PDB file of C-alpha atoms and ligand atoms in Angstrom:
ATOM      1  CA  UNK A   1      -6.890 -99.408  13.255  1.00 33.00           C
ATOM      2  CA  UNK A   2     -10.398 -97.201  12.342  1.00 34.00           C
ATOM      3  CA  UNK A   3     -10.468 -96.273   8.880  1.00 35.00           C
ATOM      4  CA  UNK A   4     -12.546 -93.114   7.566  1.00 33.00           C
ATOM      5  CA  UNK A   5     -13.614 -94.322   4.232  1.00 33.00           C
ATOM      6  CA  UNK A   6     -13.896 -91.203   1.929  1.00 33.00           C
ATOM      7  CA  UNK A   7     -12.068 -90.710  -1.573  1.00 31.00           C
ATOM      8  CA  UNK A   8     -10.201 -87.378  -1.061  1.00 31.00           C
ATOM      9  CA  UNK A   9      -6.679 -87.651  -0.025  1.00 35.00           C
ATOM     10  CA  UNK A  10      -6.587 -84.217   1.037  1.00 38.00           C
ATOM     11  CA  UNK A  11      -8.543 -84.341   4.370  1.00 36.00           C
ATOM     12  CA  UNK A  12      -9.606 -82.386   7.121  1.00 37.00           C
ATOM     13  CA  UNK A  13     -10.469 -78.839   5.708  1.00 39.00           C
ATOM     14  CA  UNK A  14     -14.131 -78.152   7.635  1.00 42.00           C
ATOM     15  CA  UNK A  15     -13.855 -75.039   5.320  1.00 38.00           C
ATOM     16  CA  UNK A  16     -16.700 -72.204   5.516  1.00 37.00           C
ATOM     17  CA  UNK A  17     -17.957 -73.415   9.046  1.00 40.00           C
ATOM     18  CA  UNK A  18     -18.269 -70.772  11.907  1.00 40.00           C
ATOM     19  CA  UNK A  19     -14.927 -71.226  14.399  1.00 44.00           C
ATOM     20  CA  UNK A  20     -14.126 -69.758  17.415  1.00 46.00           C
ATOM     21  CA  UNK A  21     -10.819 -68.413  17.805  1.00 47.00           C
ATOM     22  CA  UNK A  22      -8.136 -70.473  18.985  1.00 51.00           C
ATOM     23  CA  UNK A  23      -6.691 -68.373  21.655  1.00 49.00           C
ATOM     24  CA  UNK A  24     -10.493 -68.395  23.437  1.00 46.00           C
ATOM     25  CA  UNK A  25     -10.673 -71.859  23.292  1.00 50.00           C
ATOM     26  CA  UNK A  26      -6.923 -72.778  24.361  1.00 47.00           C
ATOM     27  CA  UNK A  27      -7.193 -70.285  27.240  1.00 49.00           C
ATOM     28  CA  UNK A  28      -4.116 -69.742  29.350  1.00 52.00           C
ATOM     29  CA  UNK A  29      -2.986 -73.043  31.138  1.00 66.00           C
ATOM     30  CA  UNK A  30      -0.841 -75.930  29.860  1.00 90.00           C
ATOM     31  CA  UNK A  31      -3.278 -78.238  29.279  1.00 93.00           C
ATOM     32  CA  UNK A  32      -5.961 -77.787  25.935  1.00 95.00           C
ATOM     33  CA  UNK A  33      -9.257 -79.997  28.107  1.00 96.00           C
ATOM     34  CA  UNK A  34     -10.562 -82.323  25.264  1.00 97.00           C
ATOM     35  CA  UNK A  35     -13.889 -80.974  26.103  1.00 96.00           C
ATOM     36  CA  UNK A  36     -12.909 -77.788  24.233  1.00 95.00           C
ATOM     37  CA  UNK A  37     -11.722 -78.930  21.746  1.00 97.00           C
ATOM     38  CA  UNK A  38     -14.356 -81.280  21.080  1.00 97.00           C
ATOM     39  CA  UNK A  39     -16.693 -77.755  21.291  1.00 96.00           C
ATOM     40  CA  UNK A  40     -14.832 -76.204  18.763  1.00 95.00           C
ATOM     41  CA  UNK A  41     -14.417 -78.474  15.961  1.00 96.00           C
ATOM     42  CA  UNK A  42     -17.930 -79.344  17.087  1.00 97.00           C
ATOM     43  CA  UNK A  43     -17.396 -82.998  17.630  1.00 97.00           C
ATOM     44  CA  UNK A  44     -19.365 -86.347  20.079  1.00 97.00           C
ATOM     45  CA  UNK A  45     -16.179 -86.208  22.144  1.00 97.00           C
ATOM     46  CA  UNK A  46     -16.758 -90.402  24.056  1.00 97.00           C
ATOM     47  CA  UNK A  47     -15.001 -92.751  25.940  1.00 96.00           C
ATOM     48  CA  UNK A  48     -14.831 -96.143  23.326  1.00 96.00           C
ATOM     49  CA  UNK A  49     -12.580 -99.395  25.288  1.00 95.00           C
ATOM     50  CA  UNK A  50      -8.805 -96.941  25.934  1.00 95.00           C
ATOM     51  CA  UNK A  51      -9.438 -94.152  23.624  1.00 97.00           C
ATOM     52  CA  UNK A  52     -11.936 -91.265  23.721  1.00 98.00           C
ATOM     53  CA  UNK A  53     -12.632 -90.322  21.004  1.00 98.00           C
ATOM     54  CA  UNK A  54     -13.728 -86.952  19.350  1.00 98.00           C
ATOM     55  CA  UNK A  55     -16.000 -87.127  16.403  1.00 97.00           C
ATOM     56  CA  UNK A  56     -18.768 -85.286  14.403  1.00 96.00           C
ATOM     57  CA  UNK A  57     -19.930 -86.484  10.675  1.00 96.00           C
ATOM     58  CA  UNK A  58     -16.416 -85.383   8.792  1.00 94.00           C
ATOM     59  CA  UNK A  59     -13.537 -85.508  10.979  1.00 96.00           C
ATOM     60  CA  UNK A  60     -12.845 -88.578  14.162  1.00 98.00           C
ATOM     61  CA  UNK A  61      -9.811 -87.880  16.306  1.00 98.00           C
ATOM     62  CA  UNK A  62      -9.239 -90.840  18.781  1.00 98.00           C
ATOM     63  CA  UNK A  63      -6.727 -90.298  21.559  1.00 98.00           C
ATOM     64  CA  UNK A  64      -4.950 -93.548  23.770  1.00 97.00           C
ATOM     65  CA  UNK A  65      -5.746 -92.604  27.120  1.00 97.00           C
ATOM     66  CA  UNK A  66      -2.236 -91.783  29.023  1.00 96.00           C
ATOM     67  CA  UNK A  67      -0.674 -92.370  26.186  1.00 95.00           C
ATOM     68  CA  UNK A  68       1.231 -90.140  23.185  1.00 95.00           C
ATOM     69  CA  UNK A  69      -0.812 -92.017  20.295  1.00 96.00           C
ATOM     70  CA  UNK A  70      -3.513 -90.260  18.155  1.00 98.00           C
ATOM     71  CA  UNK A  71      -4.933 -91.425  15.353  1.00 98.00           C
ATOM     72  CA  UNK A  72      -6.617 -88.463  13.345  1.00 98.00           C
ATOM     73  CA  UNK A  73      -9.175 -89.850  10.821  1.00 97.00           C
ATOM     74  CA  UNK A  74      -7.301 -93.062  11.150  1.00 97.00           C
ATOM     75  CA  UNK A  75      -3.918 -92.255  11.161  1.00 98.00           C
ATOM     76  CA  UNK A  76      -1.525 -92.530  13.717  1.00 98.00           C
ATOM     77  CA  UNK A  77       0.144 -89.255  15.563  1.00 97.00           C
ATOM     78  CA  UNK A  78       2.567 -89.656  17.808  1.00 96.00           C
ATOM     79  CA  UNK A  79       1.290 -86.568  20.300  1.00 96.00           C
ATOM     80  CA  UNK A  80       4.680 -85.252  22.905  1.00 94.00           C
ATOM     81  CA  UNK A  81       3.125 -86.095  25.886  1.00 93.00           C
ATOM     82  CA  UNK A  82       0.477 -88.635  26.836  1.00 94.00           C
ATOM     83  CA  UNK A  83      -3.404 -87.646  26.528  1.00 96.00           C
ATOM     84  CA  UNK A  84      -3.524 -86.782  30.955  1.00 95.00           C
ATOM     85  CA  UNK A  85      -6.461 -86.620  33.118  1.00 94.00           C
ATOM     86  CA  UNK A  86      -5.536 -83.504  35.528  1.00 87.00           C
ATOM     87  CA  UNK A  87      -7.851 -81.252  37.795  1.00 85.00           C
ATOM     88  CA  UNK A  88     -10.619 -84.323  36.887  1.00 88.00           C
ATOM     89  CA  UNK A  89     -10.931 -83.388  33.313  1.00 94.00           C
ATOM     90  CA  UNK A  90      -9.054 -85.071  30.298  1.00 96.00           C
ATOM     91  CA  UNK A  91      -6.761 -82.640  28.156  1.00 97.00           C
ATOM     92  CA  UNK A  92      -3.995 -82.529  25.560  1.00 97.00           C
ATOM     93  CA  UNK A  93      -0.578 -80.770  25.834  1.00 96.00           C
ATOM     94  CA  UNK A  94      -1.867 -76.766  24.232  1.00 96.00           C
ATOM     95  CA  UNK A  95       0.984 -77.683  21.984  1.00 96.00           C
ATOM     96  CA  UNK A  96       0.173 -80.797  20.846  1.00 97.00           C
ATOM     97  CA  UNK A  97      -3.550 -79.127  19.409  1.00 97.00           C
ATOM     98  CA  UNK A  98      -1.751 -76.023  18.385  1.00 96.00           C
ATOM     99  CA  UNK A  99       1.095 -77.943  16.405  1.00 96.00           C
ATOM    100  CA  UNK A 100      -0.096 -81.039  16.021  1.00 97.00           C
ATOM    101  CA  UNK A 101      -3.818 -81.892  16.110  1.00 97.00           C
ATOM    102  CA  UNK A 102      -5.211 -77.867  14.952  1.00 97.00           C
ATOM    103  CA  UNK A 103      -2.970 -78.022  11.725  1.00 97.00           C
ATOM    104  CA  UNK A 104      -4.287 -80.757  10.409  1.00 97.00           C
ATOM    105  CA  UNK A 105      -7.636 -80.008  11.024  1.00 95.00           C
ATOM    106  CA  UNK A 106      -7.987 -77.170  10.165  1.00 95.00           C
ATOM    107  CA  UNK A 107      -5.224 -76.458   7.714  1.00 94.00           C
ATOM    108  CA  UNK A 108      -7.100 -72.802   6.564  1.00 91.00           C
ATOM    109  CA  UNK A 109      -6.185 -71.099   9.067  1.00 91.00           C
ATOM    110  CA  UNK A 110      -2.173 -72.512   9.634  1.00 94.00           C
ATOM    111  CA  UNK A 111      -1.166 -72.593   6.329  1.00 93.00           C
ATOM    112  CA  UNK A 112       2.188 -70.715   5.122  1.00 91.00           C
ATOM    113  CA  UNK A 113       1.603 -68.091   2.846  1.00 89.00           C
ATOM    114  CA  UNK A 114       3.385 -69.233  -0.153  1.00 90.00           C
ATOM    115  CA  UNK A 115       2.691 -72.271  -1.818  1.00 94.00           C
ATOM    116  CA  UNK A 116       4.824 -75.089  -2.488  1.00 96.00           C
ATOM    117  CA  UNK A 117       6.503 -74.178  -6.342  1.00 97.00           C
ATOM    118  CA  UNK A 118       9.963 -75.929  -5.735  1.00 98.00           C
ATOM    119  CA  UNK A 119      10.443 -79.476  -3.384  1.00 98.00           C
ATOM    120  CA  UNK A 120      13.489 -80.725  -2.349  1.00 98.00           C
ATOM    121  CA  UNK A 121      14.624 -84.066  -2.038  1.00 98.00           C
ATOM    122  CA  UNK A 122      17.106 -85.931  -0.486  1.00 98.00           C
ATOM    123  CA  UNK A 123      17.391 -89.472  -1.019  1.00 98.00           C
ATOM    124  CA  UNK A 124      19.611 -90.656   2.435  1.00 98.00           C
ATOM    125  CA  UNK A 125      23.301 -91.612   2.630  1.00 98.00           C
ATOM    126  CA  UNK A 126      25.611 -91.947  -0.121  1.00 98.00           C
ATOM    127  CA  UNK A 127      28.949 -92.883  -0.901  1.00 98.00           C
ATOM    128  CA  UNK A 128      30.580 -93.845   1.769  1.00 96.00           C
ATOM    129  CA  UNK A 129      27.681 -94.292   4.291  1.00 97.00           C
ATOM    130  CA  UNK A 130      25.360 -97.187   2.759  1.00 97.00           C
ATOM    131  CA  UNK A 131      22.894 -96.492   5.216  1.00 97.00           C
ATOM    132  CA  UNK A 132      20.498 -99.894   6.531  1.00 96.00           C
ATOM    133  CA  UNK A 133      21.683-103.178   4.735  1.00 95.00           C
ATOM    134  CA  UNK A 134      18.929-105.775   3.566  1.00 91.00           C
ATOM    135  CA  UNK A 135      19.449-109.344   4.732  1.00 85.00           C
ATOM    136  CA  UNK A 136      20.552-110.205   0.843  1.00 86.00           C
ATOM    137  CA  UNK A 137      22.485-106.783   0.946  1.00 89.00           C
ATOM    138  CA  UNK A 138      19.612-104.045  -0.638  1.00 93.00           C
ATOM    139  CA  UNK A 139      21.465-100.637   0.658  1.00 97.00           C
ATOM    140  CA  UNK A 140      19.310 -97.832   1.824  1.00 98.00           C
ATOM    141  CA  UNK A 141      21.422 -95.583  -0.327  1.00 98.00           C
ATOM    142  CA  UNK A 142      20.729 -97.321  -3.426  1.00 98.00           C
ATOM    143  CA  UNK A 143      16.706 -97.897  -2.589  1.00 98.00           C
ATOM    144  CA  UNK A 144      16.086 -94.435  -1.770  1.00 98.00           C
ATOM    145  CA  UNK A 145      17.959 -92.614  -4.729  1.00 98.00           C
ATOM    146  CA  UNK A 146      15.461 -94.641  -6.943  1.00 98.00           C
ATOM    147  CA  UNK A 147      12.553 -93.430  -5.465  1.00 98.00           C
ATOM    148  CA  UNK A 148      14.146 -90.003  -4.779  1.00 98.00           C
ATOM    149  CA  UNK A 149      14.437 -90.404  -9.220  1.00 98.00           C
ATOM    150  CA  UNK A 150      10.595 -91.722  -9.438  1.00 98.00           C
ATOM    151  CA  UNK A 151       9.577 -89.119  -6.681  1.00 98.00           C
ATOM    152  CA  UNK A 152      11.017 -86.297  -8.722  1.00 98.00           C
ATOM    153  CA  UNK A 153       9.485 -87.211 -12.234  1.00 98.00           C
ATOM    154  CA  UNK A 154       5.917 -87.256 -11.144  1.00 98.00           C
ATOM    155  CA  UNK A 155       6.202 -84.667  -9.180  1.00 98.00           C
ATOM    156  CA  UNK A 156       7.756 -82.422 -12.559  1.00 98.00           C
ATOM    157  CA  UNK A 157       4.825 -84.002 -14.083  1.00 98.00           C
ATOM    158  CA  UNK A 158       3.066 -81.804 -11.918  1.00 98.00           C
ATOM    159  CA  UNK A 159       4.970 -79.194 -12.104  1.00 97.00           C
ATOM    160  CA  UNK A 160       7.078 -78.680  -9.545  1.00 98.00           C
ATOM    161  CA  UNK A 161      10.521 -77.699  -9.510  1.00 98.00           C
ATOM    162  CA  UNK A 162      12.639 -80.425  -7.797  1.00 98.00           C
ATOM    163  CA  UNK A 163      15.961 -80.100  -6.727  1.00 98.00           C
ATOM    164  CA  UNK A 164      18.028 -83.653  -5.619  1.00 98.00           C
ATOM    165  CA  UNK A 165      20.903 -83.116  -2.891  1.00 98.00           C
ATOM    166  CA  UNK A 166      22.769 -86.037  -5.000  1.00 98.00           C
ATOM    167  CA  UNK A 167      22.048 -87.384  -7.659  1.00 97.00           C
ATOM    168  CA  UNK A 168      24.531 -90.507  -7.703  1.00 97.00           C
ATOM    169  CA  UNK A 169      26.207 -92.313  -5.341  1.00 98.00           C
ATOM    170  CA  UNK A 170      27.878 -90.101  -3.600  1.00 98.00           C
ATOM    171  CA  UNK A 171      28.408 -88.609  -0.110  1.00 97.00           C
ATOM    172  CA  UNK A 172      26.898 -84.934   0.692  1.00 97.00           C
ATOM    173  CA  UNK A 173      26.913 -83.931   4.682  1.00 97.00           C
ATOM    174  CA  UNK A 174      24.300 -83.558   6.313  1.00 96.00           C
ATOM    175  CA  UNK A 175      25.413 -79.924   6.501  1.00 96.00           C
ATOM    176  CA  UNK A 176      25.834 -79.755   2.504  1.00 97.00           C
ATOM    177  CA  UNK A 177      22.373 -80.491   2.189  1.00 98.00           C
ATOM    178  CA  UNK A 178      20.290 -77.807   4.249  1.00 98.00           C
ATOM    179  CA  UNK A 179      22.744 -75.536   2.513  1.00 98.00           C
ATOM    180  CA  UNK A 180      21.586 -76.188  -1.478  1.00 98.00           C
ATOM    181  CA  UNK A 181      17.559 -76.115   0.210  1.00 98.00           C
ATOM    182  CA  UNK A 182      18.726 -72.629   1.511  1.00 98.00           C
ATOM    183  CA  UNK A 183      20.451 -71.532  -2.405  1.00 98.00           C
ATOM    184  CA  UNK A 184      17.637 -73.017  -3.875  1.00 98.00           C
ATOM    185  CA  UNK A 185      15.438 -71.561  -1.942  1.00 98.00           C
ATOM    186  CA  UNK A 186      13.106 -74.627  -1.118  1.00 98.00           C
ATOM    187  CA  UNK A 187       9.341 -74.463  -0.223  1.00 98.00           C
ATOM    188  CA  UNK A 188       9.577 -78.264   0.763  1.00 98.00           C
ATOM    189  CA  UNK A 189      12.379 -80.507   2.041  1.00 98.00           C
ATOM    190  CA  UNK A 190      11.995 -84.186   2.075  1.00 98.00           C
ATOM    191  CA  UNK A 191      15.221 -87.063   3.145  1.00 98.00           C
ATOM    192  CA  UNK A 192      14.302 -90.043   2.165  1.00 98.00           C
ATOM    193  CA  UNK A 193      15.082 -92.584   3.903  1.00 98.00           C
ATOM    194  CA  UNK A 194      14.386 -96.939   4.482  1.00 98.00           C
ATOM    195  CA  UNK A 195      14.839 -98.280   8.517  1.00 95.00           C
ATOM    196  CA  UNK A 196      16.917-100.312   9.906  1.00 94.00           C
ATOM    197  CA  UNK A 197      16.633-101.855  13.058  1.00 94.00           C
ATOM    198  CA  UNK A 198      18.011-104.546  16.125  1.00 92.00           C
ATOM    199  CA  UNK A 199      14.823-106.555  16.147  1.00 94.00           C
ATOM    200  CA  UNK A 200      13.997-107.842  12.157  1.00 94.00           C
ATOM    201  CA  UNK A 201      10.248-107.223  13.650  1.00 97.00           C
ATOM    202  CA  UNK A 202       9.496-103.937  13.319  1.00 97.00           C
ATOM    203  CA  UNK A 203       8.219-103.113  10.296  1.00 98.00           C
ATOM    204  CA  UNK A 204       5.876-100.498   8.694  1.00 98.00           C
ATOM    205  CA  UNK A 205       6.404 -96.630   7.465  1.00 98.00           C
ATOM    206  CA  UNK A 206       6.458 -93.520   9.276  1.00 98.00           C
ATOM    207  CA  UNK A 207       6.924 -90.294   9.097  1.00 98.00           C
ATOM    208  CA  UNK A 208       9.428 -87.445  11.413  1.00 97.00           C
ATOM    209  CA  UNK A 209       8.868 -83.968  11.508  1.00 98.00           C
ATOM    210  CA  UNK A 210      10.458 -81.353  13.699  1.00 97.00           C
ATOM    211  CA  UNK A 211       9.818 -81.732  17.832  1.00 95.00           C
ATOM    212  CA  UNK A 212       8.467 -79.423  19.563  1.00 95.00           C
ATOM    213  CA  UNK A 213      10.615 -76.988  21.324  1.00 94.00           C
ATOM    214  CA  UNK A 214      10.782 -78.047  25.007  1.00 90.00           C
ATOM    215  CA  UNK A 215      10.073 -81.267  24.438  1.00 90.00           C
ATOM    216  CA  UNK A 216      11.154 -85.277  23.993  1.00 84.00           C
ATOM    217  CA  UNK A 217      11.039 -86.745  20.672  1.00 84.00           C
ATOM    218  CA  UNK A 218       9.515 -90.424  19.609  1.00 73.00           C
ATOM    219  CA  UNK A 219      11.825 -92.099  17.308  1.00 66.00           C
ATOM    220  CA  UNK A 220      12.556 -95.476  18.353  1.00 54.00           C
ATOM    221  CA  UNK A 221      15.323 -94.802  19.914  1.00 50.00           C
ATOM    222  CA  UNK A 222      15.285 -91.435  22.060  1.00 51.00           C
ATOM    223  CA  UNK A 223      17.619 -88.814  22.120  1.00 54.00           C
ATOM    224  CA  UNK A 224      18.964 -88.215  25.457  1.00 61.00           C
ATOM    225  CA  UNK A 225      16.865 -85.480  26.995  1.00 72.00           C
ATOM    226  CA  UNK A 226      17.599 -83.050  24.178  1.00 81.00           C
ATOM    227  CA  UNK A 227      14.662 -80.647  24.172  1.00 86.00           C
ATOM    228  CA  UNK A 228      16.237 -77.539  21.978  1.00 86.00           C
ATOM    229  CA  UNK A 229      14.305 -75.346  19.997  1.00 92.00           C
ATOM    230  CA  UNK A 230      15.335 -75.235  16.504  1.00 94.00           C
ATOM    231  CA  UNK A 231      15.307 -73.489  12.866  1.00 95.00           C
ATOM    232  CA  UNK A 232      13.109 -75.292  11.823  1.00 97.00           C
ATOM    233  CA  UNK A 233      10.805 -74.802  14.688  1.00 97.00           C
ATOM    234  CA  UNK A 234       9.583 -71.556  12.333  1.00 96.00           C
ATOM    235  CA  UNK A 235       7.543 -74.100  10.678  1.00 98.00           C
ATOM    236  CA  UNK A 236       5.860 -76.145  13.389  1.00 98.00           C
ATOM    237  CA  UNK A 237       2.220 -75.958  11.873  1.00 97.00           C
ATOM    238  CA  UNK A 238       3.313 -76.383   8.825  1.00 98.00           C
ATOM    239  CA  UNK A 239       5.328 -79.406   9.174  1.00 98.00           C
ATOM    240  CA  UNK A 240       2.417 -81.021  11.250  1.00 98.00           C
ATOM    241  CA  UNK A 241       0.657 -80.192   7.706  1.00 98.00           C
ATOM    242  CA  UNK A 242       3.037 -81.724   5.733  1.00 98.00           C
ATOM    243  CA  UNK A 243       4.220 -84.727   8.208  1.00 98.00           C
ATOM    244  CA  UNK A 244       0.180 -86.017   8.448  1.00 98.00           C
ATOM    245  CA  UNK A 245      -0.706 -84.959   4.243  1.00 98.00           C
ATOM    246  CA  UNK A 246       2.525 -87.144   3.473  1.00 98.00           C
ATOM    247  CA  UNK A 247       2.078 -90.306   5.911  1.00 98.00           C
ATOM    248  CA  UNK A 248      -1.452 -91.107   5.213  1.00 98.00           C
ATOM    249  CA  UNK A 249      -0.384 -91.138   1.907  1.00 98.00           C
ATOM    250  CA  UNK A 250       2.686 -93.009   2.471  1.00 98.00           C
ATOM    251  CA  UNK A 251       0.779 -95.981   4.770  1.00 98.00           C
ATOM    252  CA  UNK A 252      -2.418 -95.887   1.521  1.00 98.00           C
ATOM    253  CA  UNK A 253       0.121 -96.785  -0.952  1.00 98.00           C
ATOM    254  CA  UNK A 254       2.633 -98.883   0.221  1.00 98.00           C
ATOM    255  CA  UNK A 255      -0.098-101.173   2.184  1.00 98.00           C
ATOM    256  CA  UNK A 256       2.202-101.109   4.996  1.00 98.00           C
ATOM    257  CA  UNK A 257       1.047-100.890   9.014  1.00 98.00           C
ATOM    258  CA  UNK A 258       1.081 -97.387  10.147  1.00 98.00           C
ATOM    259  CA  UNK A 259       3.816 -96.504  12.538  1.00 98.00           C
ATOM    260  CA  UNK A 260       2.654 -93.128  12.366  1.00 98.00           C
ATOM    261  CA  UNK A 261       3.746 -88.923  12.490  1.00 98.00           C
ATOM    262  CA  UNK A 262       6.968 -88.791  14.771  1.00 96.00           C
ATOM    263  CA  UNK A 263       8.840 -85.880  16.055  1.00 95.00           C
ATOM    264  CA  UNK A 264      12.566 -86.013  16.231  1.00 94.00           C
ATOM    265  CA  UNK A 265      15.908 -83.395  15.544  1.00 93.00           C
ATOM    266  CA  UNK A 266      17.215 -85.086  13.168  1.00 94.00           C
ATOM    267  CA  UNK A 267      19.665 -82.540  11.498  1.00 94.00           C
ATOM    268  CA  UNK A 268      18.487 -81.825   8.208  1.00 96.00           C
ATOM    269  CA  UNK A 269      15.040 -81.456   9.196  1.00 97.00           C
ATOM    270  CA  UNK A 270      16.160 -79.526  12.437  1.00 97.00           C
ATOM    271  CA  UNK A 271      17.594 -77.939  10.338  1.00 97.00           C
ATOM    272  CA  UNK A 272      15.958 -76.651   6.900  1.00 98.00           C
ATOM    273  CA  UNK A 273      14.898 -73.533   6.097  1.00 98.00           C
ATOM    274  CA  UNK A 274      11.727 -74.698   4.966  1.00 98.00           C
ATOM    275  CA  UNK A 275       8.577 -76.916   5.880  1.00 98.00           C
ATOM    276  CA  UNK A 276      10.087 -80.821   6.299  1.00 98.00           C
ATOM    277  CA  UNK A 277       9.589 -84.163   6.626  1.00 98.00           C
ATOM    278  CA  UNK A 278      11.567 -87.215   7.062  1.00 98.00           C
ATOM    279  CA  UNK A 279      10.515 -90.750   5.701  1.00 98.00           C
ATOM    280  CA  UNK A 280      10.796 -93.707   5.894  1.00 98.00           C
ATOM    281  CA  UNK A 281       9.545 -96.223   3.889  1.00 98.00           C
ATOM    282  CA  UNK A 282       9.766 -99.612   5.909  1.00 98.00           C
ATOM    283  CA  UNK A 283      12.793-101.726   7.173  1.00 98.00           C
ATOM    284  CA  UNK A 284      15.388-102.965   4.902  1.00 97.00           C
ATOM    285  CA  UNK A 285      16.003-105.200   8.718  1.00 96.00           C
ATOM    286  CA  UNK A 286      12.792-107.128   8.400  1.00 97.00           C
ATOM    287  CA  UNK A 287      13.163-109.810   5.432  1.00 96.00           C
ATOM    288  CA  UNK A 288       9.257-109.274   4.044  1.00 97.00           C
ATOM    289  CA  UNK A 289       9.725-105.792   3.942  1.00 98.00           C
ATOM    290  CA  UNK A 290      13.379-105.655   2.304  1.00 97.00           C
ATOM    291  CA  UNK A 291      11.867-108.180  -0.425  1.00 97.00           C
ATOM    292  CA  UNK A 292       9.741-105.814  -1.607  1.00 97.00           C
ATOM    293  CA  UNK A 293      11.809-102.714  -0.640  1.00 97.00           C
ATOM    294  CA  UNK A 294      13.469-104.614  -3.340  1.00 96.00           C
ATOM    295  CA  UNK A 295      10.835-104.355  -5.172  1.00 97.00           C
ATOM    296  CA  UNK A 296      10.504-102.222  -8.374  1.00 98.00           C
ATOM    297  CA  UNK A 297       6.587-101.865  -8.216  1.00 98.00           C
ATOM    298  CA  UNK A 298       6.429-100.997  -4.439  1.00 98.00           C
ATOM    299  CA  UNK A 299       8.909 -98.518  -4.673  1.00 98.00           C
ATOM    300  CA  UNK A 300       6.945 -96.804  -7.508  1.00 98.00           C
ATOM    301  CA  UNK A 301       3.628 -97.173  -5.029  1.00 98.00           C
ATOM    302  CA  UNK A 302       6.541 -95.383  -2.213  1.00 98.00           C
ATOM    303  CA  UNK A 303       7.246 -92.997  -3.966  1.00 98.00           C
ATOM    304  CA  UNK A 304       3.895 -92.613  -5.339  1.00 98.00           C
ATOM    305  CA  UNK A 305       2.428 -92.240  -2.228  1.00 98.00           C
ATOM    306  CA  UNK A 306       4.851 -89.757  -1.049  1.00 98.00           C
ATOM    307  CA  UNK A 307       4.169 -87.508  -4.341  1.00 98.00           C
ATOM    308  CA  UNK A 308       0.207 -87.384  -3.332  1.00 98.00           C
ATOM    309  CA  UNK A 309       1.273 -86.264   0.320  1.00 98.00           C
ATOM    310  CA  UNK A 310       2.810 -83.311  -1.051  1.00 98.00           C
ATOM    311  CA  UNK A 311       0.109 -82.931  -3.867  1.00 98.00           C
ATOM    312  CA  UNK A 312      -2.521 -82.925  -0.813  1.00 98.00           C
ATOM    313  CA  UNK A 313      -0.319 -79.966   0.857  1.00 98.00           C
ATOM    314  CA  UNK A 314      -0.568 -78.129  -1.713  1.00 97.00           C
ATOM    315  CA  UNK A 315      -3.575 -78.680  -2.241  1.00 97.00           C
ATOM    316  CA  UNK A 316      -4.582 -77.559   1.298  1.00 96.00           C
ATOM    317  CA  UNK A 317      -1.973 -74.164   0.784  1.00 96.00           C
ATOM    318  CA  UNK A 318      -3.307 -72.870  -2.029  1.00 95.00           C
ATOM    319  CA  UNK A 319      -7.516 -73.704  -0.663  1.00 92.00           C
ATOM    320  CA  UNK A 320      -6.070 -71.695   2.673  1.00 91.00           C
ATOM    321  CA  UNK A 321      -5.142 -68.279   1.060  1.00 81.00           C
ATOM    322  CA  UNK A 322      -8.589 -67.598  -1.922  1.00 73.00           C
TER     323      UNK A 322
HETATM  324 ZN1   ZN B 401      18.482 -93.376   6.626  1.00 59.49          ZN
END
């Protein structure tokens, strides 16, 4: 994976530069050509192996030819539909540009007005529902509760108000978790999970945000053609910013492989009344990651990664308001 060694933990922001309006670039079709994106960002477009690469001195976007994977400054970012050639030009779906790539690259023109203060952290599962179980009996519900408490302490240290959807081994329903977020007027909702898969080889960390209306999700087990629009779609652009901020910092701090910012219609995020992400902190069904998830030091690093993501998002929103 390409690496762009920047010390700053806030990606993107080509602040201050003159930019043509988005509508002038996006045109009226359903696709946006890569050459148009290159012009908007003052980037060079070149073909490198099976990728099309856009870059300037600040940012680098890579598109997998005929694939759904893209990389923004080295962090994987799944598109709703593949980068395709049509009418002789390579392009991506307009929604992937307007509610995916552009909010990440030009957050100042997409950021919500409200600076996040109240963060709801949702430790997945609980009580009767253990979630994924590792080879030596480590349970997802316990691992994610520990990570959530670590996040809570760290975020409170940065003056966020933090509310957990469960404080012990109980099972609030998915609707209860969403209702709590409404009740406390959450500005951000973060659901914390550890993954399980049929294959013991599956590994890495990933961050889900709500799928844009009209498209298939990109979680690894598919969703049977559900393309509906949902409540959380109001926050598509902010979700992309949040997902990218969390995933880039999570990959950095966890040191695990990057499975990308993905799209899903998981109940807790699709109904969330604010920008929301569901974070998978590694696979309990993978021997090495199960060992890591059992260790305090890994759980501390993962918690810090997600917290750094929240802080990066906070910085982007605060800057955009100036
Ligand atoms: Zn889970």
